[in-house]
Amino acid sequence: MAIRPFNSNRSRSKFSAVTSIISPRILLCSTMPIGSAKTISGWLWSRRNKPVQTINLLGMFTRNSSNNLIFYSILADTDGKKPPGGSMSRPAPLSPPTQVDETQDLRFRFLGIDPATCATLRGLLPIVQPHLERIIEEYYQKILSVPAGRATFGANPETADRIKKGAVESWIAQLHGKFDAAYFEKARGLGHMFAKIKWEPRWFMGGKVFVVNRIVEVLTAHFRWRRDALTEAIIALNRLAMLDLDVMTTAYLEAMEEKARARRLQIAASFEDLVRGVLTGLRQASHDLETSAGSMAALADQTNHQAVSVADAVRQASSNVKNVAQATDKLRTSIAEIAERVSVSTDIAHRGASAAEETSGTVQVLAEAAQRIGEVVQLIQSIAAQTNLLALNATIEAARAGEAGKGFAVVAGEVKNLAAQTARATEDITQQITAIQSATEETVRAMRTINGTISELTAISGTIASAVQQQENATAEIAQNSQVAAATTSDVVRVVGQVIDAAGETGQSAVRVHGNAQVVARDGSALDGAVQNFIRSILAEEEKEAA
């Protein structure tokens, strides 16, 4: 058995180990620490003369402090001889058609990939290619057996077909044994893609082991009785698998580190922007606070002076309010006297109105009596006229009677004279009655005017009485308010005194705030400098790591 560790003294304490044991009866794939791998290696050595055709430990790998992949290969055959291909420490350089840069050449030397390995891989292509689609299909179903695989690759059938087709083409290209820049670019691209879709190394490493084991099964069946050829084929296949895993894992880690670095830079930039915005706001707030503190101090001083003036004015107002209250009390007394007199005048006016109303009624009765007398006089005048007419007729008849009618004529003449006197008397009476009626009508009109005037006086007296009552109420309210105002002005004087004290304290607080604002401004500048130094150190460290 040959066990060849590389750079093992710088490796970490734990390793991933993938083992494939090929025999007529055993196929084993496992992951174990290095101690277990050494135990199995001892067991394999004890079985070296047993009917085990070929034993191959695909690899154990970890990362050292320089972030380089460390690889262990355990190879054995039944004769205890070294497998074909010679030592892995100094492989022959690749032929010119497949030559790559110095870094990749070092990787080839490390893994033992030489032109013979490439030739062996090309010889395996026609053996393996017919089985690749089946193996990749099994590999894809293996992926879908875990939740992470279903979530990443199982959603879209077209994506699945593209993945399987790409995997077949990739294995065909690898088995051509042409490890040029295009190969490394594609392998690194897969590592970057796995990092992008978060397909972790445990899955694509396990998938690589799965496919290699299936290919080993094909090779075992093909080289069943050709032990040396099978050993050479498995060695070449192992080296190919480890190279592919090395490149993909390195690219995966680089991509993850780049993402982490970009995230760190983004966080640093966001932090810088945030802190810069906060500091800008802090400086502005400090400046505004300083300005406001100065203004507040000036306003406090101005308030103090104004409060003193207000206190003097309030004291004067308090004295004036007290005088107003006293004058209001006197005014209430005067208004009460006026109200009493107006009430008496109103009563007199009411009595005058009643008397005038009674007089108006009496005069109206007199007018009606005069009217009736006039009617009687008219009756007398009518009788006198008729009497005069009768006397005239009697005189005419007496004249006709002659001597016999002389006595009757005398009587008729007397009656005529009486009728004439009655007519004159009734005429005088009529004139007097007419005069009485005229005077009565004038009296009635005058009484009506007097009644109207008295009514107006009564209404005016009522209005005056109402106004006096309202004035009395208003004066009472004024007196009450004056008393309240007098008490309030006393409170105002006390409050103004408190305002003066508060203004003094505000001025002192403003001075303290002004000083604190200056301290905050200085601290903000210091914090700005500290943040800038912090960001510069982060960027410098990132540039150092990137280099």
mmCIF file with all atom_site columns, N, CA and C in Angstrom, residues 105-152:
data_model
loop_
_atom_site.group_PDB
_atom_site.id
_atom_site.type_symbol
_atom_site.label_atom_id
_atom_site.label_alt_id
_atom_site.label_comp_id
_atom_site.label_asym_id
_atom_site.label_entity_id
_atom_site.label_seq_id
_atom_site.pdbx_PDB_ins_code
_atom_site.Cartn_x
_atom_site.Cartn_y
_atom_site.Cartn_z
_atom_site.occupancy
_atom_site.B_iso_or_equiv
_atom_site.pdbx_formal_charge
_atom_site.auth_seq_id
_atom_site.auth_comp_id
_atom_site.auth_asym_id
_atom_site.auth_atom_id
_atom_site.pdbx_PDB_model_num
ATOM 1   N N  . ASP A 1 105 ? -0.258  24.574 -13.511 1.00 0.00 ? 105 ASP A N  1
ATOM 2   C CA . ASP A 1 105 ? 0.765   23.535 -13.626 1.00 0.00 ? 105 ASP A CA 1
ATOM 3   C C  . ASP A 1 105 ? 1.145   23.003 -12.250 1.00 0.00 ? 105 ASP A C  1
ATOM 4   N N  . LEU A 1 106 ? 1.209   23.912 -11.255 1.00 0.00 ? 106 LEU A N  1
ATOM 5   C CA . LEU A 1 106 ? 1.481   23.475 -9.890  1.00 0.00 ? 106 LEU A CA 1
ATOM 6   C C  . LEU A 1 106 ? 0.367   22.573 -9.378  1.00 0.00 ? 106 LEU A C  1
ATOM 7   N N  . ARG A 1 107 ? -0.875  22.904 -9.735  1.00 0.00 ? 107 ARG A N  1
ATOM 8   C CA . ARG A 1 107 ? -2.005  22.062 -9.339  1.00 0.00 ? 107 ARG A CA 1
ATOM 9   C C  . ARG A 1 107 ? -1.890  20.675 -9.981  1.00 0.00 ? 107 ARG A C  1
ATOM 10  N N  . PHE A 1 108 ? -1.486  20.636 -11.266 1.00 0.00 ? 108 PHE A N  1
ATOM 11  C CA . PHE A 1 108 ? -1.305  19.340 -11.930 1.00 0.00 ? 108 PHE A CA 1
ATOM 12  C C  . PHE A 1 108 ? -0.225  18.514 -11.227 1.00 0.00 ? 108 PHE A C  1
ATOM 13  N N  . ARG A 1 109 ? 0.881   19.162 -10.889 1.00 0.00 ? 109 ARG A N  1
ATOM 14  C CA . ARG A 1 109 ? 1.959   18.450 -10.200 1.00 0.00 ? 109 ARG A CA 1
ATOM 15  C C  . ARG A 1 109 ? 1.460   17.911 -8.857  1.00 0.00 ? 109 ARG A C  1
ATOM 16  N N  . PHE A 1 110 ? 0.703   18.736 -8.188  1.00 0.00 ? 110 PHE A N  1
ATOM 17  C CA . PHE A 1 110 ? 0.199   18.347 -6.866  1.00 0.00 ? 110 PHE A CA 1
ATOM 18  C C  . PHE A 1 110 ? -0.689  17.113 -6.956  1.00 0.00 ? 110 PHE A C  1
ATOM 19  N N  . LEU A 1 111 ? -1.575  17.096 -7.968  1.00 0.00 ? 111 LEU A N  1
ATOM 20  C CA . LEU A 1 111 ? -2.504  15.975 -8.124  1.00 0.00 ? 111 LEU A CA 1
ATOM 21  C C  . LEU A 1 111 ? -1.906  14.810 -8.916  1.00 0.00 ? 111 LEU A C  1
ATOM 22  N N  . GLY A 1 112 ? -0.743  15.027 -9.547  1.00 0.00 ? 112 GLY A N  1
ATOM 23  C CA . GLY A 1 112 ? -0.141  13.953 -10.329 1.00 0.00 ? 112 GLY A CA 1
ATOM 24  C C  . GLY A 1 112 ? -0.757  13.784 -11.691 1.00 0.00 ? 112 GLY A C  1
ATOM 25  N N  . ILE A 1 113 ? -1.312  14.841 -12.229 1.00 0.00 ? 113 ILE A N  1
ATOM 26  C CA . ILE A 1 113 ? -1.914  14.773 -13.565 1.00 0.00 ? 113 ILE A CA 1
ATOM 27  C C  . ILE A 1 113 ? -0.817  15.062 -14.582 1.00 0.00 ? 113 ILE A C  1
ATOM 28  N N  . ASP A 1 114 ? -0.537  14.089 -15.433 1.00 0.00 ? 114 ASP A N  1
ATOM 29  C CA . ASP A 1 114 ? 0.519   14.214 -16.436 1.00 0.00 ? 114 ASP A CA 1
ATOM 30  C C  . ASP A 1 114 ? -0.036  13.763 -17.785 1.00 0.00 ? 114 ASP A C  1
ATOM 31  N N  . PRO A 1 115 ? 0.760   13.811 -18.839 1.00 0.00 ? 115 PRO A N  1
ATOM 32  C CA . PRO A 1 115 ? 0.255   13.379 -20.146 1.00 0.00 ? 115 PRO A CA 1
ATOM 33  C C  . PRO A 1 115 ? -0.252  11.946 -20.148 1.00 0.00 ? 115 PRO A C  1
ATOM 34  N N  . ALA A 1 116 ? 0.366   11.090 -19.327 1.00 0.00 ? 116 ALA A N  1
ATOM 35  C CA . ALA A 1 116 ? -0.121  9.703  -19.282 1.00 0.00 ? 116 ALA A CA 1
ATOM 36  C C  . ALA A 1 116 ? -1.532  9.642  -18.719 1.00 0.00 ? 116 ALA A C  1
ATOM 37  N N  . THR A 1 117 ? -1.781  10.488 -17.695 1.00 0.00 ? 117 THR A N  1
ATOM 38  C CA . THR A 1 117 ? -3.131  10.538 -17.128 1.00 0.00 ? 117 THR A CA 1
ATOM 39  C C  . THR A 1 117 ? -4.136  10.995 -18.174 1.00 0.00 ? 117 THR A C  1
ATOM 40  N N  . CYS A 1 118 ? -3.765  12.024 -18.929 1.00 0.00 ? 118 CYS A N  1
ATOM 41  C CA . CYS A 1 118 ? -4.665  12.531 -19.976 1.00 0.00 ? 118 CYS A CA 1
ATOM 42  C C  . CYS A 1 118 ? -4.929  11.458 -21.032 1.00 0.00 ? 118 CYS A C  1
ATOM 43  N N  . ALA A 1 119 ? -3.885  10.716 -21.393 1.00 0.00 ? 119 ALA A N  1
ATOM 44  C CA . ALA A 1 119 ? -4.064  9.654  -22.385 1.00 0.00 ? 119 ALA A CA 1
ATOM 45  C C  . ALA A 1 119 ? -4.983  8.565  -21.846 1.00 0.00 ? 119 ALA A C  1
ATOM 46  N N  . THR A 1 120 ? -4.801  8.228  -20.565 1.00 0.00 ? 120 THR A N  1
ATOM 47  C CA . THR A 1 120 ? -5.672  7.214  -19.960 1.00 0.00 ? 120 THR A CA 1
ATOM 48  C C  . THR A 1 120 ? -7.129  7.665  -19.990 1.00 0.00 ? 120 THR A C  1
ATOM 49  N N  . LEU A 1 121 ? -7.370  8.940  -19.660 1.00 0.00 ? 121 LEU A N  1
ATOM 50  C CA . LEU A 1 121 ? -8.738  9.466  -19.661 1.00 0.00 ? 121 LEU A CA 1
ATOM 51  C C  . LEU A 1 121 ? -9.339  9.407  -21.053 1.00 0.00 ? 121 LEU A C  1
ATOM 52  N N  . ARG A 1 122 ? -8.542  9.749  -22.063 1.00 0.00 ? 122 ARG A N  1
ATOM 53  C CA . ARG A 1 122 ? -9.071  9.695  -23.433 1.00 0.00 ? 122 ARG A CA 1
ATOM 54  C C  . ARG A 1 122 ? -9.420  8.258  -23.818 1.00 0.00 ? 122 ARG A C  1
ATOM 55  N N  . GLY A 1 123 ? -8.644  7.310  -23.290 1.00 0.00 ? 123 GLY A N  1
ATOM 56  C CA . GLY A 1 123 ? -8.961  5.909  -23.567 1.00 0.00 ? 123 GLY A CA 1
ATOM 57  C C  . GLY A 1 123 ? -10.230 5.455  -22.871 1.00 0.00 ? 123 GLY A C  1
ATOM 58  N N  . LEU A 1 124 ? -10.591 6.113  -21.769 1.00 0.00 ? 124 LEU A N  1
ATOM 59  C CA . LEU A 1 124 ? -11.813 5.736  -21.049 1.00 0.00 ? 124 LEU A CA 1
ATOM 60  C C  . LEU A 1 124 ? -13.078 6.293  -21.698 1.00 0.00 ? 124 LEU A C  1
ATOM 61  N N  . LEU A 1 125 ? -12.936 7.319  -22.535 1.00 0.00 ? 125 LEU A N  1
ATOM 62  C CA . LEU A 1 125 ? -14.107 7.994  -23.087 1.00 0.00 ? 125 LEU A CA 1
ATOM 63  C C  . LEU A 1 125 ? -15.040 7.042  -23.827 1.00 0.00 ? 125 LEU A C  1
ATOM 64  N N  . PRO A 1 126 ? -14.558 6.232  -24.783 1.00 0.00 ? 126 PRO A N  1
ATOM 65  C CA . PRO A 1 126 ? -15.505 5.342  -25.483 1.00 0.00 ? 126 PRO A CA 1
ATOM 66  C C  . PRO A 1 126 ? -16.113 4.275  -24.574 1.00 0.00 ? 126 PRO A C  1
ATOM 67  N N  . ILE A 1 127 ? -15.447 3.972  -23.451 1.00 0.00 ? 127 ILE A N  1
ATOM 68  C CA . ILE A 1 127 ? -15.997 2.985  -22.520 1.00 0.00 ? 127 ILE A CA 1
ATOM 69  C C  . ILE A 1 127 ? -17.114 3.597  -21.680 1.00 0.00 ? 127 ILE A C  1
ATOM 70  N N  . VAL A 1 128 ? -16.895 4.833  -21.235 1.00 0.00 ? 128 VAL A N  1
ATOM 71  C CA . VAL A 1 128 ? -17.812 5.463  -20.281 1.00 0.00 ? 128 VAL A CA 1
ATOM 72  C C  . VAL A 1 128 ? -18.957 6.193  -20.972 1.00 0.00 ? 128 VAL A C  1
ATOM 73  N N  . GLN A 1 129 ? -18.702 6.773  -22.137 1.00 0.00 ? 129 GLN A N  1
ATOM 74  C CA . GLN A 1 129 ? -19.695 7.660  -22.766 1.00 0.00 ? 129 GLN A CA 1
ATOM 75  C C  . GLN A 1 129 ? -21.058 7.000  -22.973 1.00 0.00 ? 129 GLN A C  1
ATOM 76  N N  . PRO A 1 130 ? -21.137 5.732  -23.386 1.00 0.00 ? 130 PRO A N  1
ATOM 77  C CA . PRO A 1 130 ? -22.475 5.134  -23.561 1.00 0.00 ? 130 PRO A CA 1
ATOM 78  C C  . PRO A 1 130 ? -23.292 5.073  -22.272 1.00 0.00 ? 130 PRO A C  1
ATOM 79  N N  . HIS A 1 131 ? -22.614 5.128  -21.131 1.00 0.00 ? 131 HIS A N  1
ATOM 80  C CA . HIS A 1 131 ? -23.321 5.004  -19.854 1.00 0.00 ? 131 HIS A CA 1
ATOM 81  C C  . HIS A 1 131 ? -23.568 6.360  -19.179 1.00 0.00 ? 131 HIS A C  1
ATOM 82  N N  . LEU A 1 132 ? -23.057 7.422  -19.760 1.00 0.00 ? 132 LEU A N  1
ATOM 83  C CA . LEU A 1 132 ? -23.097 8.718  -19.064 1.00 0.00 ? 132 LEU A CA 1
ATOM 84  C C  . LEU A 1 132 ? -24.523 9.226  -18.858 1.00 0.00 ? 132 LEU A C  1
ATOM 85  N N  . GLU A 1 133 ? -25.366 9.100  -19.864 1.00 0.00 ? 133 GLU A N  1
ATOM 86  C CA . GLU A 1 133 ? -26.730 9.621  -19.706 1.00 0.00 ? 133 GLU A CA 1
ATOM 87  C C  . GLU A 1 133 ? -27.459 8.897  -18.578 1.00 0.00 ? 133 GLU A C  1
ATOM 88  N N  . ARG A 1 134 ? -27.288 7.570  -18.492 1.00 0.00 ? 134 ARG A N  1
ATOM 89  C CA . ARG A 1 134 ? -27.922 6.822  -17.404 1.00 0.00 ? 134 ARG A CA 1
ATOM 90  C C  . ARG A 1 134 ? -27.356 7.246  -16.044 1.00 0.00 ? 134 ARG A C  1
ATOM 91  N N  . ILE A 1 135 ? -26.036 7.362  -15.974 1.00 0.00 ? 135 ILE A N  1
ATOM 92  C CA . ILE A 1 135 ? -25.400 7.734  -14.703 1.00 0.00 ? 135 ILE A CA 1
ATOM 93  C C  . ILE A 1 135 ? -25.845 9.128  -14.267 1.00 0.00 ? 135 ILE A C  1
ATOM 94  N N  . ILE A 1 136 ? -25.883 10.052 -15.219 1.00 0.00 ? 136 ILE A N  1
ATOM 95  C CA . ILE A 1 136 ? -26.288 11.425 -14.883 1.00 0.00 ? 136 ILE A CA 1
ATOM 96  C C  . ILE A 1 136 ? -27.754 11.460 -14.476 1.00 0.00 ? 136 ILE A C  1
ATOM 97  N N  . GLU A 1 137 ? -28.589 10.630 -15.119 1.00 0.00 ? 137 GLU A N  1
ATOM 98  C CA . GLU A 1 137 ? -29.998 10.565 -14.716 1.00 0.00 ? 137 GLU A CA 1
ATOM 99  C C  . GLU A 1 137 ? -30.117 10.057 -13.276 1.00 0.00 ? 137 GLU A C  1
ATOM 100 N N  . GLU A 1 138 ? -29.334 9.011  -12.945 1.00 0.00 ? 138 GLU A N  1
ATOM 101 C CA . GLU A 1 138 ? -29.331 8.516  -11.563 1.00 0.00 ? 138 GLU A CA 1
ATOM 102 C C  . GLU A 1 138 ? -28.821 9.599  -10.603 1.00 0.00 ? 138 GLU A C  1
ATOM 103 N N  . TYR A 1 139 ? -27.797 10.297 -11.068 1.00 0.00 ? 139 TYR A N  1
ATOM 104 C CA . TYR A 1 139 ? -27.246 11.391 -10.237 1.00 0.00 ? 139 TYR A CA 1
ATOM 105 C C  . TYR A 1 139 ? -28.302 12.476 -10.004 1.00 0.00 ? 139 TYR A C  1
ATOM 106 N N  . TYR A 1 140 ? -29.055 12.799 -11.045 1.00 0.00 ? 140 TYR A N  1
ATOM 107 C CA . TYR A 1 140 ? -30.085 13.832 -10.895 1.00 0.00 ? 140 TYR A CA 1
ATOM 108 C C  . TYR A 1 140 ? -31.181 13.362 -9.939  1.00 0.00 ? 140 TYR A C  1
ATOM 109 N N  . GLN A 1 141 ? -31.568 12.094 -10.045 1.00 0.00 ? 141 GLN A N  1
ATOM 110 C CA . GLN A 1 141 ? -32.562 11.567 -9.105  1.00 0.00 ? 141 GLN A CA 1
ATOM 111 C C  . GLN A 1 141 ? -32.017 11.569 -7.678  1.00 0.00 ? 141 GLN A C  1
ATOM 112 N N  . LYS A 1 142 ? -30.711 11.345 -7.557  1.00 0.00 ? 142 LYS A N  1
ATOM 113 C CA . LYS A 1 142 ? -30.072 11.428 -6.242  1.00 0.00 ? 142 LYS A CA 1
ATOM 114 C C  . LYS A 1 142 ? -30.176 12.850 -5.687  1.00 0.00 ? 142 LYS A C  1
ATOM 115 N N  . ILE A 1 143 ? -29.976 13.817 -6.567  1.00 0.00 ? 143 ILE A N  1
ATOM 116 C CA . ILE A 1 143 ? -30.106 15.219 -6.144  1.00 0.00 ? 143 ILE A CA 1
ATOM 117 C C  . ILE A 1 143 ? -31.516 15.493 -5.645  1.00 0.00 ? 143 ILE A C  1
ATOM 118 N N  . LEU A 1 144 ? -32.506 14.993 -6.396  1.00 0.00 ? 144 LEU A N  1
ATOM 119 C CA . LEU A 1 144 ? -33.898 15.252 -6.030  1.00 0.00 ? 144 LEU A CA 1
ATOM 120 C C  . LEU A 1 144 ? -34.325 14.514 -4.766  1.00 0.00 ? 144 LEU A C  1
ATOM 121 N N  . SER A 1 145 ? -33.486 13.609 -4.277  1.00 0.00 ? 145 SER A N  1
ATOM 122 C CA . SER A 1 145 ? -33.853 12.874 -3.064  1.00 0.00 ? 145 SER A CA 1
ATOM 123 C C  . SER A 1 145 ? -33.637 13.695 -1.797  1.00 0.00 ? 145 SER A C  1
ATOM 124 N N  . VAL A 1 146 ? -32.963 14.834 -1.917  1.00 0.00 ? 146 VAL A N  1
ATOM 125 C CA . VAL A 1 146 ? -32.742 15.699 -0.745  1.00 0.00 ? 146 VAL A CA 1
ATOM 126 C C  . VAL A 1 146 ? -33.540 16.992 -0.944  1.00 0.00 ? 146 VAL A C  1
ATOM 127 N N  . PRO A 1 147 ? -34.045 17.591 0.127   1.00 0.00 ? 147 PRO A N  1
ATOM 128 C CA . PRO A 1 147 ? -34.851 18.827 -0.006  1.00 0.00 ? 147 PRO A CA 1
ATOM 129 C C  . PRO A 1 147 ? -34.113 19.949 -0.713  1.00 0.00 ? 147 PRO A C  1
ATOM 130 N N  . ALA A 1 148 ? -32.822 20.097 -0.423  1.00 0.00 ? 148 ALA A N  1
ATOM 131 C CA . ALA A 1 148 ? -32.074 21.184 -1.060  1.00 0.00 ? 148 ALA A CA 1
ATOM 132 C C  . ALA A 1 148 ? -32.014 20.997 -2.568  1.00 0.00 ? 148 ALA A C  1
ATOM 133 N N  . GLY A 1 149 ? -31.856 19.744 -3.013  1.00 0.00 ? 149 GLY A N  1
ATOM 134 C CA . GLY A 1 149 ? -31.822 19.481 -4.449  1.00 0.00 ? 149 GLY A CA 1
ATOM 135 C C  . GLY A 1 149 ? -33.153 19.741 -5.107  1.00 0.00 ? 149 GLY A C  1
ATOM 136 N N  . ARG A 1 150 ? -34.235 19.312 -4.457  1.00 0.00 ? 150 ARG A N  1
ATOM 137 C CA . ARG A 1 150 ? -35.568 19.567 -5.031  1.00 0.00 ? 150 ARG A CA 1
ATOM 138 C C  . ARG A 1 150 ? -35.839 21.066 -5.116  1.00 0.00 ? 150 ARG A C  1
ATOM 139 N N  . ALA A 1 151 ? -35.456 21.792 -4.085  1.00 0.00 ? 151 ALA A N  1
ATOM 140 C CA . ALA A 1 151 ? -35.708 23.235 -4.084  1.00 0.00 ? 151 ALA A CA 1
ATOM 141 C C  . ALA A 1 151 ? -34.886 23.958 -5.134  1.00 0.00 ? 151 ALA A C  1
ATOM 142 N N  . THR A 1 152 ? -33.679 23.451 -5.421  1.00 0.00 ? 152 THR A N  1
ATOM 143 C CA . THR A 1 152 ? -32.782 24.156 -6.341  1.00 0.00 ? 152 THR A CA 1
ATOM 144 C C  . THR A 1 152 ? -32.975 23.727 -7.787  1.00 0.00 ? 152 THR A C  1
#
